[in-house]
Amino acid sequence: MARFFAAIGLLNLVIFSTSFLAAEEEVMTNSWHVIFKRDVDHQTAHDVANRNGFLMIMPMLGSKREYHFMHPQVKSNRKKRSIRHTKNLKLDPLIATAVQQAGYKRSKRGFKPLKSLLDEEKPIESINAFPPKKGSNEEDPLFDKEWYIKNTGQAGGVPGLDLNAEAAWAKGYTGKNITTAIMDDGVDYMHPDLFDNFNAEASFDFSSNDNFPYPRYTDDWFNSHGTRCAGEIAAKRNNGICGVGVAYNSKIAGLRMLDQPYMTDLIEASSMSHRPDLIDIYSASWGPTDDGKTVDGPRNATMRAIVKGVNEGRNGLGSIYVWASGDGGPSDDCNCDGYAASMWTISINSATNDGRTASYDESCSSTLASTFSNGKPGYKDAGVATTDLYGKCTTKHSGTSAAAPEAAGVFALALEANRKLTWRDVQHLTVLTSKRNHLEDPTAHHQWTMNGAGLEFNHLFGYGVLDAGDMVDLAKDWKTVPERFHCTAGTVKGVYKFDSKNALKLQIDTDGCRGKKNQVNYLEHVQSFITLNSTRRGDVTIYLTSPMNTTSLILSRRPNDDDNKDGFNKWPFMTTHSWAENPRGKWILFVTFSSESEEFQSGNLFEWTLMLHGTQKSPYTSQTSPLIHNTKSKLALVKRQHERAAEFQF
């Protein structure tokens, strides 16, 4: 319980920090977030809604006090707030407050426009329209094209550069009894390669408010996104249809919530808190617009839903939230995406089948690991092979949309190997078992670097490509990591100027809350809450250096971002690059301008708060996995480092 309230205390700061910087005119929807003065049952909430002309849609976050109301006579998108309807709700004797919901844009990762789909990406017919007869053991016709599962050099790839899923399968782990929710535009649950693995009880349609999250038909196959993601995780094996999922005996749930003109906080929150007793993993291949100038993230209810999920989901072990890092390319930075940059989500970037970064990949210091999204340009069937709408298959799925579900599939294998893994255990396993393999930045801008704890990372790829075989090996004997604490290392306030000729250097000297209940000795996530503005926000570049001399690029140049007014307001820039380090000593923040223009730029930093998250005891010294005997394994290396550090009294 103490852990929960600690998280809620931090959440207050996070929610306050996310003052979203919308360039578009505000749009209001016909939904209201209604909070009652006391707990009420469904019938009472329905009666209150009815007498005020509203419909009661559902309770929020499992609460008996918070509800989602909708007014059928109000337009679903309008430019003005419906003050009269809000006032009427607030006058009701049972209602404490009511807030009309703003609408905002959320974009699918990797979706291509109609012309591209018609000219290049027509889905191919599946070999069989229906499942083969019982007892058949036909191979999956697209398996040889699934280079992300078994890379033999298809489409110009590097043999062996894959998820190593077959190693996990050989040990008997196929995702049995694990459910992953696809938060997207729906799932074609009638598809013969998905039907047997569809978890109807855990599914819901938040766009139509019913139990049938089937995609809405469009001529351009726009709503094929969720079905393609689902097949990567749970397409059946050896049924003669399409390919095979990474966790082919796991279940998938459809949470249709993305197919509507405008997203709302209530729909996001409801999706991320739906049936946490049945859903283990939530996979999201979407986020704020990838235009290189948007700074946005989860609102209040959604943040509370995620925090509630990691504290209470899976019977207290914590729901696993997997997020695609974004498709904005080198002109964007996923630390400006509050979903991918959250410490409660696992941000996944992508690589091509020859180990390079794709042209659309964003980079940021919050990315934890990578999977795959595309093959080399010019090669046939170089995309991700998976299921498609209406019983069909495709070999053209791509983008970090394809990367996140692959990661969810690997995590499903790990959860089957050890059902007691917490949400933080999964992150530790990700750091320790991901591989550099053949991953390289072709521009040579981002090199592989060793942090102070001996862990190798890359600004593009995080800690490397997921390795399902090693992850299940480490997971099965894994001991739950120690309790997590957060320490406010310090705050710098004032008016600190920087310009094109003069960079800004600030420092915070911290003892990691030594001697206090929230002492942090071994780092997990590090956040820098920063408030600044400048003549051109997109030209601001920020670095953070730890006491163990690990430098994280927490904000890179975004040439499309020409904001000169809003800047950043307590924005939580996050890095995972100091994982397992000791936080004590001087942290240095370096702020500069990076621009191709000779125009003079200037800015002001008003506040920097450094937040440290981690453990008091080493999460690795008590581990007894056989992988420790592999002296080159990350676990063995960092365990020895922590054992040496433990000789000194904290």
CSV table of N, CA, C and O in Angstrom, one decimal, residues 182-263:
chain,number,residue,atom,x,y,z
A,182,ILE,N,-5.0,-5.6,-27.5
A,182,ILE,CA,-4.6,-4.7,-28.6
A,182,ILE,C,-5.4,-3.5,-28.6
A,182,ILE,O,-6.6,-3.5,-28.9
A,183,MET,N,-4.8,-2.4,-28.0
A,183,MET,CA,-5.5,-1.1,-28.0
A,183,MET,C,-5.4,-0.4,-29.3
A,183,MET,O,-4.3,0.2,-29.6
A,184,ASP,N,-6.4,-0.5,-30.1
A,184,ASP,CA,-6.2,-0.1,-31.5
A,184,ASP,C,-7.6,0.2,-32.2
A,184,ASP,O,-8.6,0.6,-31.5
A,185,ASP,N,-7.7,0.0,-33.5
A,185,ASP,CA,-8.9,0.2,-34.3
A,185,ASP,C,-9.8,-1.0,-34.4
A,185,ASP,O,-10.7,-1.0,-35.2
A,186,GLY,N,-9.6,-2.0,-33.6
A,186,GLY,CA,-10.4,-3.2,-33.6
A,186,GLY,C,-9.5,-4.4,-34.0
A,186,GLY,O,-8.4,-4.2,-34.5
A,187,VAL,N,-10.1,-5.6,-33.9
A,187,VAL,CA,-9.4,-6.8,-34.2
A,187,VAL,C,-10.4,-7.7,-35.0
A,187,VAL,O,-11.6,-7.9,-34.5
A,188,ASP,N,-10.0,-8.2,-36.1
A,188,ASP,CA,-10.9,-9.1,-36.9
A,188,ASP,C,-10.8,-10.5,-36.2
A,188,ASP,O,-10.0,-11.4,-36.6
A,189,TYR,N,-11.6,-10.6,-35.2
A,189,TYR,CA,-11.6,-11.9,-34.4
A,189,TYR,C,-12.2,-13.0,-35.1
A,189,TYR,O,-12.1,-14.2,-34.6
A,190,MET,N,-12.8,-12.8,-36.3
A,190,MET,CA,-13.3,-13.9,-37.1
A,190,MET,C,-12.2,-14.5,-38.0
A,190,MET,O,-12.4,-15.5,-38.7
A,191,HIS,N,-11.1,-13.9,-38.0
A,191,HIS,CA,-10.0,-14.3,-38.9
A,191,HIS,C,-9.6,-15.8,-38.4
A,191,HIS,O,-9.4,-16.0,-37.2
A,192,PRO,N,-9.5,-16.7,-39.4
A,192,PRO,CA,-9.2,-18.1,-39.0
A,192,PRO,C,-7.9,-18.3,-38.3
A,192,PRO,O,-7.7,-19.3,-37.7
A,193,ASP,N,-6.9,-17.4,-38.4
A,193,ASP,CA,-5.7,-17.5,-37.8
A,193,ASP,C,-5.7,-16.9,-36.4
A,193,ASP,O,-4.7,-17.0,-35.6
A,194,LEU,N,-6.8,-16.2,-36.0
A,194,LEU,CA,-6.9,-15.5,-34.7
A,194,LEU,C,-8.0,-16.1,-33.9
A,194,LEU,O,-8.0,-15.9,-32.6
A,195,PHE,N,-9.0,-16.7,-34.5
A,195,PHE,CA,-10.3,-17.0,-33.9
A,195,PHE,C,-10.1,-17.8,-32.6
A,195,PHE,O,-10.7,-17.5,-31.6
A,196,ASP,N,-9.3,-18.9,-32.6
A,196,ASP,CA,-9.1,-19.7,-31.5
A,196,ASP,C,-8.4,-19.1,-30.3
A,196,ASP,O,-8.5,-19.5,-29.2
A,197,ASN,N,-7.6,-18.0,-30.6
A,197,ASN,CA,-6.9,-17.3,-29.6
A,197,ASN,C,-7.5,-16.0,-29.2
A,197,ASN,O,-6.8,-15.2,-28.5
A,198,PHE,N,-8.7,-15.7,-29.5
A,198,PHE,CA,-9.4,-14.5,-29.2
A,198,PHE,C,-10.0,-14.6,-27.8
A,198,PHE,O,-10.8,-15.6,-27.5
A,199,ASN,N,-9.8,-13.7,-26.9
A,199,ASN,CA,-10.3,-13.7,-25.6
A,199,ASN,C,-11.5,-12.7,-25.6
A,199,ASN,O,-11.3,-11.5,-25.4
A,200,ALA,N,-12.7,-13.2,-25.8
A,200,ALA,CA,-13.9,-12.3,-26.0
A,200,ALA,C,-14.2,-11.7,-24.6
A,200,ALA,O,-14.7,-10.5,-24.6
A,201,GLU,N,-14.0,-12.4,-23.5
A,201,GLU,CA,-14.4,-11.9,-22.2
A,201,GLU,C,-13.6,-10.6,-21.8
A,201,GLU,O,-14.0,-9.8,-21.1
A,202,ALA,N,-12.3,-10.6,-22.3
A,202,ALA,CA,-11.5,-9.4,-22.0
A,202,ALA,C,-11.5,-8.3,-23.0
A,202,ALA,O,-10.8,-7.3,-22.9
A,203,SER,N,-12.4,-8.4,-24.0
A,203,SER,CA,-12.5,-7.4,-25.1
A,203,SER,C,-13.6,-6.5,-25.0
A,203,SER,O,-14.6,-6.8,-24.3
A,204,PHE,N,-13.5,-5.3,-25.6
A,204,PHE,CA,-14.6,-4.3,-25.6
A,204,PHE,C,-14.3,-3.3,-26.7
A,204,PHE,O,-13.2,-3.1,-27.1
A,205,ASP,N,-15.5,-2.7,-27.1
A,205,ASP,CA,-15.4,-1.6,-28.1
A,205,ASP,C,-15.8,-0.3,-27.5
A,205,ASP,O,-16.9,-0.1,-27.1
A,206,PHE,N,-14.8,0.5,-27.2
A,206,PHE,CA,-15.0,1.8,-26.6
A,206,PHE,C,-15.4,2.9,-27.6
A,206,PHE,O,-15.7,4.0,-27.1
A,207,SER,N,-15.4,2.6,-28.9
A,207,SER,CA,-15.9,3.5,-29.8
A,207,SER,C,-17.4,3.4,-30.0
A,207,SER,O,-18.1,4.4,-30.2
A,208,SER,N,-17.9,2.1,-29.9
A,208,SER,CA,-19.4,1.9,-30.0
A,208,SER,C,-20.0,1.5,-28.7
A,208,SER,O,-21.2,1.3,-28.6
A,209,ASN,N,-19.2,1.3,-27.7
A,209,ASN,CA,-19.7,0.9,-26.3
A,209,ASN,C,-20.5,-0.4,-26.4
A,209,ASN,O,-21.6,-0.5,-25.9
A,210,ASP,N,-19.8,-1.4,-26.9
A,210,ASP,CA,-20.4,-2.7,-26.9
A,210,ASP,C,-19.3,-3.8,-26.8
A,210,ASP,O,-18.1,-3.4,-26.6
A,211,ASN,N,-19.6,-5.0,-26.8
A,211,ASN,CA,-18.6,-6.1,-26.6
A,211,ASN,C,-18.0,-6.7,-27.9
A,211,ASN,O,-17.4,-7.7,-27.8
A,212,PHE,N,-18.2,-6.0,-29.0
A,212,PHE,CA,-17.7,-6.5,-30.3
A,212,PHE,C,-16.8,-5.6,-31.0
A,212,PHE,O,-17.2,-4.7,-31.8
A,213,PRO,N,-15.5,-5.7,-30.7
A,213,PRO,CA,-14.5,-4.7,-31.2
A,213,PRO,C,-14.0,-5.1,-32.6
A,213,PRO,O,-12.9,-5.1,-33.0
A,214,TYR,N,-15.0,-5.3,-33.5
A,214,TYR,CA,-14.7,-5.6,-34.9
A,214,TYR,C,-14.4,-4.3,-35.7
A,214,TYR,O,-15.0,-3.3,-35.4
A,215,PRO,N,-13.4,-4.3,-36.5
A,215,PRO,CA,-13.0,-3.1,-37.2
A,215,PRO,C,-14.1,-2.5,-38.1
A,215,PRO,O,-14.8,-3.3,-38.8
A,216,ARG,N,-14.2,-1.2,-38.2
A,216,ARG,CA,-15.2,-0.6,-39.1
A,216,ARG,C,-14.6,-0.7,-40.6
A,216,ARG,O,-13.4,-0.4,-40.8
A,217,TYR,N,-15.5,-1.0,-41.5
A,217,TYR,CA,-15.0,-1.2,-42.9
A,217,TYR,C,-14.7,0.1,-43.5
A,217,TYR,O,-15.5,1.1,-43.4
A,218,THR,N,-13.6,0.2,-44.3
A,218,THR,CA,-13.3,1.4,-45.1
A,218,THR,C,-12.6,0.8,-46.4
A,218,THR,O,-12.0,-0.2,-46.4
A,219,ASP,N,-12.8,1.6,-47.5
A,219,ASP,CA,-12.2,1.1,-48.8
A,219,ASP,C,-10.7,1.1,-48.7
A,219,ASP,O,-10.0,0.3,-49.5
A,220,ASP,N,-10.0,1.9,-47.9
A,220,ASP,CA,-8.6,2.0,-47.9
A,220,ASP,C,-7.9,1.1,-46.9
A,220,ASP,O,-6.7,1.2,-46.7
A,221,TRP,N,-8.7,0.2,-46.3
A,221,TRP,CA,-8.1,-0.8,-45.3
A,221,TRP,C,-7.5,0.0,-44.1
A,221,TRP,O,-6.6,-0.6,-43.4
A,222,PHE,N,-8.0,1.2,-43.8
A,222,PHE,CA,-7.4,2.0,-42.8
A,222,PHE,C,-7.5,1.3,-41.4
A,222,PHE,O,-6.6,1.4,-40.6
A,223,ASN,N,-8.5,0.5,-41.2
A,223,ASN,CA,-8.7,-0.2,-39.9
A,223,ASN,C,-8.2,-1.6,-39.9
A,223,ASN,O,-8.7,-2.5,-39.2
A,224,SER,N,-7.1,-1.8,-40.6
A,224,SER,CA,-6.5,-3.1,-40.6
A,224,SER,C,-5.4,-3.2,-39.5
A,224,SER,O,-4.8,-4.2,-39.3
A,225,HIS,N,-5.1,-2.0,-39.0
A,225,HIS,CA,-3.9,-1.9,-38.1
A,225,HIS,C,-3.9,-2.8,-36.9
A,225,HIS,O,-2.9,-3.5,-36.6
A,226,GLY,N,-5.0,-2.9,-36.2
A,226,GLY,CA,-5.1,-3.7,-35.0
A,226,GLY,C,-5.0,-5.2,-35.3
A,226,GLY,O,-4.4,-6.0,-34.6
A,227,THR,N,-5.6,-5.6,-36.4
A,227,THR,CA,-5.6,-7.0,-36.8
A,227,THR,C,-4.2,-7.4,-37.2
A,227,THR,O,-3.8,-8.5,-36.9
A,228,ARG,N,-3.5,-6.6,-37.8
A,228,ARG,CA,-2.1,-6.9,-38.2
A,228,ARG,C,-1.2,-7.0,-36.9
A,228,ARG,O,-0.4,-7.9,-36.8
A,229,CYS,N,-1.4,-6.1,-36.0
A,229,CYS,CA,-0.7,-6.2,-34.7
A,229,CYS,C,-1.0,-7.5,-33.9
A,229,CYS,O,-0.1,-8.2,-33.4
A,230,ALA,N,-2.3,-7.9,-33.9
A,230,ALA,CA,-2.7,-9.1,-33.2
A,230,ALA,C,-2.1,-10.3,-33.8
A,230,ALA,O,-1.7,-11.2,-33.0
A,231,GLY,N,-2.0,-10.4,-35.1
A,231,GLY,CA,-1.4,-11.6,-35.7
A,231,GLY,C,0.1,-11.8,-35.3
A,231,GLY,O,0.6,-12.9,-35.2
A,232,GLU,N,0.8,-10.7,-35.1
A,232,GLU,CA,2.2,-10.8,-34.8
A,232,GLU,C,2.4,-11.5,-33.4
A,232,GLU,O,3.4,-12.2,-33.1
A,233,ILE,N,1.4,-11.3,-32.6
A,233,ILE,CA,1.4,-11.9,-31.2
A,233,ILE,C,0.9,-13.3,-31.2
A,233,ILE,O,1.5,-14.2,-30.7
A,234,ALA,N,-0.3,-13.5,-31.7
A,234,ALA,CA,-1.1,-14.7,-31.4
A,234,ALA,C,-1.6,-15.5,-32.6
A,234,ALA,O,-2.5,-16.3,-32.5
A,235,ALA,N,-1.1,-15.3,-33.8
A,235,ALA,CA,-1.5,-16.1,-34.9
A,235,ALA,C,-1.1,-17.6,-34.6
A,235,ALA,O,-0.1,-17.9,-34.2
A,236,LYS,N,-2.1,-18.5,-34.9
A,236,LYS,CA,-1.9,-19.9,-34.6
A,236,LYS,C,-0.8,-20.5,-35.4
A,236,LYS,O,-0.5,-20.1,-36.5
A,237,ARG,N,-0.2,-21.6,-34.8
A,237,ARG,CA,0.9,-22.3,-35.5
A,237,ARG,C,0.4,-23.5,-36.2
A,237,ARG,O,-0.5,-24.2,-35.7
A,238,ASN,N,1.0,-23.8,-37.3
A,238,ASN,CA,0.8,-25.1,-38.1
A,238,ASN,C,-0.7,-25.3,-38.4
A,238,ASN,O,-1.2,-26.4,-38.2
A,239,ASN,N,-1.4,-24.3,-38.8
A,239,ASN,CA,-2.8,-24.4,-39.3
A,239,ASN,C,-3.0,-24.1,-40.7
A,239,ASN,O,-4.1,-24.0,-41.2
A,240,GLY,N,-1.9,-23.9,-41.4
A,240,GLY,CA,-2.0,-23.7,-42.9
A,240,GLY,C,-2.4,-22.3,-43.3
A,240,GLY,O,-2.8,-22.1,-44.4
A,241,ILE,N,-2.4,-21.3,-42.3
A,241,ILE,CA,-3.0,-20.0,-42.6
A,241,ILE,C,-1.9,-19.0,-42.2
A,241,ILE,O,-1.4,-19.0,-41.1
A,242,CYS,N,-1.6,-18.1,-43.1
A,242,CYS,CA,-0.7,-16.9,-42.9
A,242,CYS,C,0.6,-17.4,-42.2
A,242,CYS,O,1.2,-18.3,-42.7
A,243,GLY,N,1.0,-16.7,-41.1
A,243,GLY,CA,2.2,-17.1,-40.4
A,243,GLY,C,1.9,-17.6,-39.0
A,243,GLY,O,0.9,-18.2,-38.7
A,244,VAL,N,2.9,-17.3,-38.1
A,244,VAL,CA,2.7,-17.7,-36.7
A,244,VAL,C,3.1,-16.5,-35.8
A,244,VAL,O,4.0,-15.8,-36.1
A,245,GLY,N,2.4,-16.4,-34.7
A,245,GLY,CA,2.7,-15.4,-33.8
A,245,GLY,C,3.9,-15.7,-32.9
A,245,GLY,O,4.2,-16.8,-32.7
A,246,VAL,N,4.5,-14.6,-32.3
A,246,VAL,CA,5.6,-14.8,-31.4
A,246,VAL,C,5.2,-15.7,-30.2
A,246,VAL,O,6.0,-16.5,-29.8
A,247,ALA,N,4.0,-15.5,-29.7
A,247,ALA,CA,3.4,-16.3,-28.6
A,247,ALA,C,2.2,-16.9,-29.1
A,247,ALA,O,1.1,-16.5,-28.8
A,248,TYR,N,2.3,-17.9,-30.0
A,248,TYR,CA,1.2,-18.5,-30.8
A,248,TYR,C,0.1,-19.2,-30.0
A,248,TYR,O,-0.9,-19.5,-30.5
A,249,ASN,N,0.4,-19.5,-28.7
A,249,ASN,CA,-0.7,-20.1,-27.9
A,249,ASN,C,-1.2,-19.1,-26.8
A,249,ASN,O,-2.0,-19.5,-25.9
A,250,SER,N,-0.8,-17.9,-27.0
A,250,SER,CA,-1.4,-16.9,-26.1
A,250,SER,C,-2.7,-16.4,-26.6
A,250,SER,O,-3.1,-16.7,-27.7
A,251,LYS,N,-3.4,-15.5,-25.8
A,251,LYS,CA,-4.7,-15.0,-26.2
A,251,LYS,C,-4.5,-13.5,-26.5
A,251,LYS,O,-3.6,-12.8,-25.9
A,252,ILE,N,-5.4,-13.0,-27.4
A,252,ILE,CA,-5.4,-11.6,-27.6
A,252,ILE,C,-6.8,-11.1,-27.4
A,252,ILE,O,-7.8,-11.7,-27.6
A,253,ALA,N,-6.9,-9.9,-26.8
A,253,ALA,CA,-8.2,-9.2,-26.6
A,253,ALA,C,-8.2,-7.9,-27.5
A,253,ALA,O,-7.1,-7.3,-27.7
A,254,GLY,N,-9.3,-7.6,-28.0
A,254,GLY,CA,-9.5,-6.4,-28.8
A,254,GLY,C,-10.1,-5.3,-28.0
A,254,GLY,O,-11.2,-5.5,-27.4
A,255,LEU,N,-9.4,-4.2,-27.9
A,255,LEU,CA,-9.9,-3.0,-27.3
A,255,LEU,C,-10.0,-1.9,-28.4
A,255,LEU,O,-9.0,-1.2,-28.7
A,256,ARG,N,-11.2,-1.8,-29.0
A,256,ARG,CA,-11.3,-0.9,-30.1
A,256,ARG,C,-11.6,0.5,-29.5
A,256,ARG,O,-12.6,0.8,-28.9
A,257,MET,N,-10.6,1.4,-29.7
A,257,MET,CA,-10.7,2.7,-29.1
A,257,MET,C,-10.1,3.8,-29.9
A,257,MET,O,-10.2,5.0,-29.6
A,258,LEU,N,-9.5,3.4,-31.0
A,258,LEU,CA,-8.7,4.4,-31.8
A,258,LEU,C,-9.5,4.9,-33.0
A,258,LEU,O,-9.1,5.9,-33.6
A,259,ASP,N,-10.6,4.2,-33.4
A,259,ASP,CA,-11.3,4.6,-34.6
A,259,ASP,C,-12.4,5.6,-34.3
A,259,ASP,O,-13.6,5.2,-34.2
A,260,GLN,N,-12.0,6.8,-34.2
A,260,GLN,CA,-13.0,7.9,-34.0
A,260,GLN,C,-12.3,9.2,-34.3
A,260,GLN,O,-11.1,9.3,-34.3
A,261,PRO,N,-13.1,10.3,-34.6
A,261,PRO,CA,-12.5,11.5,-35.1
A,261,PRO,C,-11.5,12.1,-34.0
A,261,PRO,O,-10.5,12.6,-34.3
A,262,TYR,N,-11.9,12.0,-32.7
A,262,TYR,CA,-11.1,12.6,-31.7
A,262,TYR,C,-11.1,11.7,-30.5
A,262,TYR,O,-12.1,11.1,-30.1
A,263,MET,N,-9.9,11.6,-29.9
A,263,MET,CA,-9.7,10.8,-28.7
A,263,MET,C,-10.1,11.6,-27.5
A,263,MET,O,-10.1,12.9,-27.5
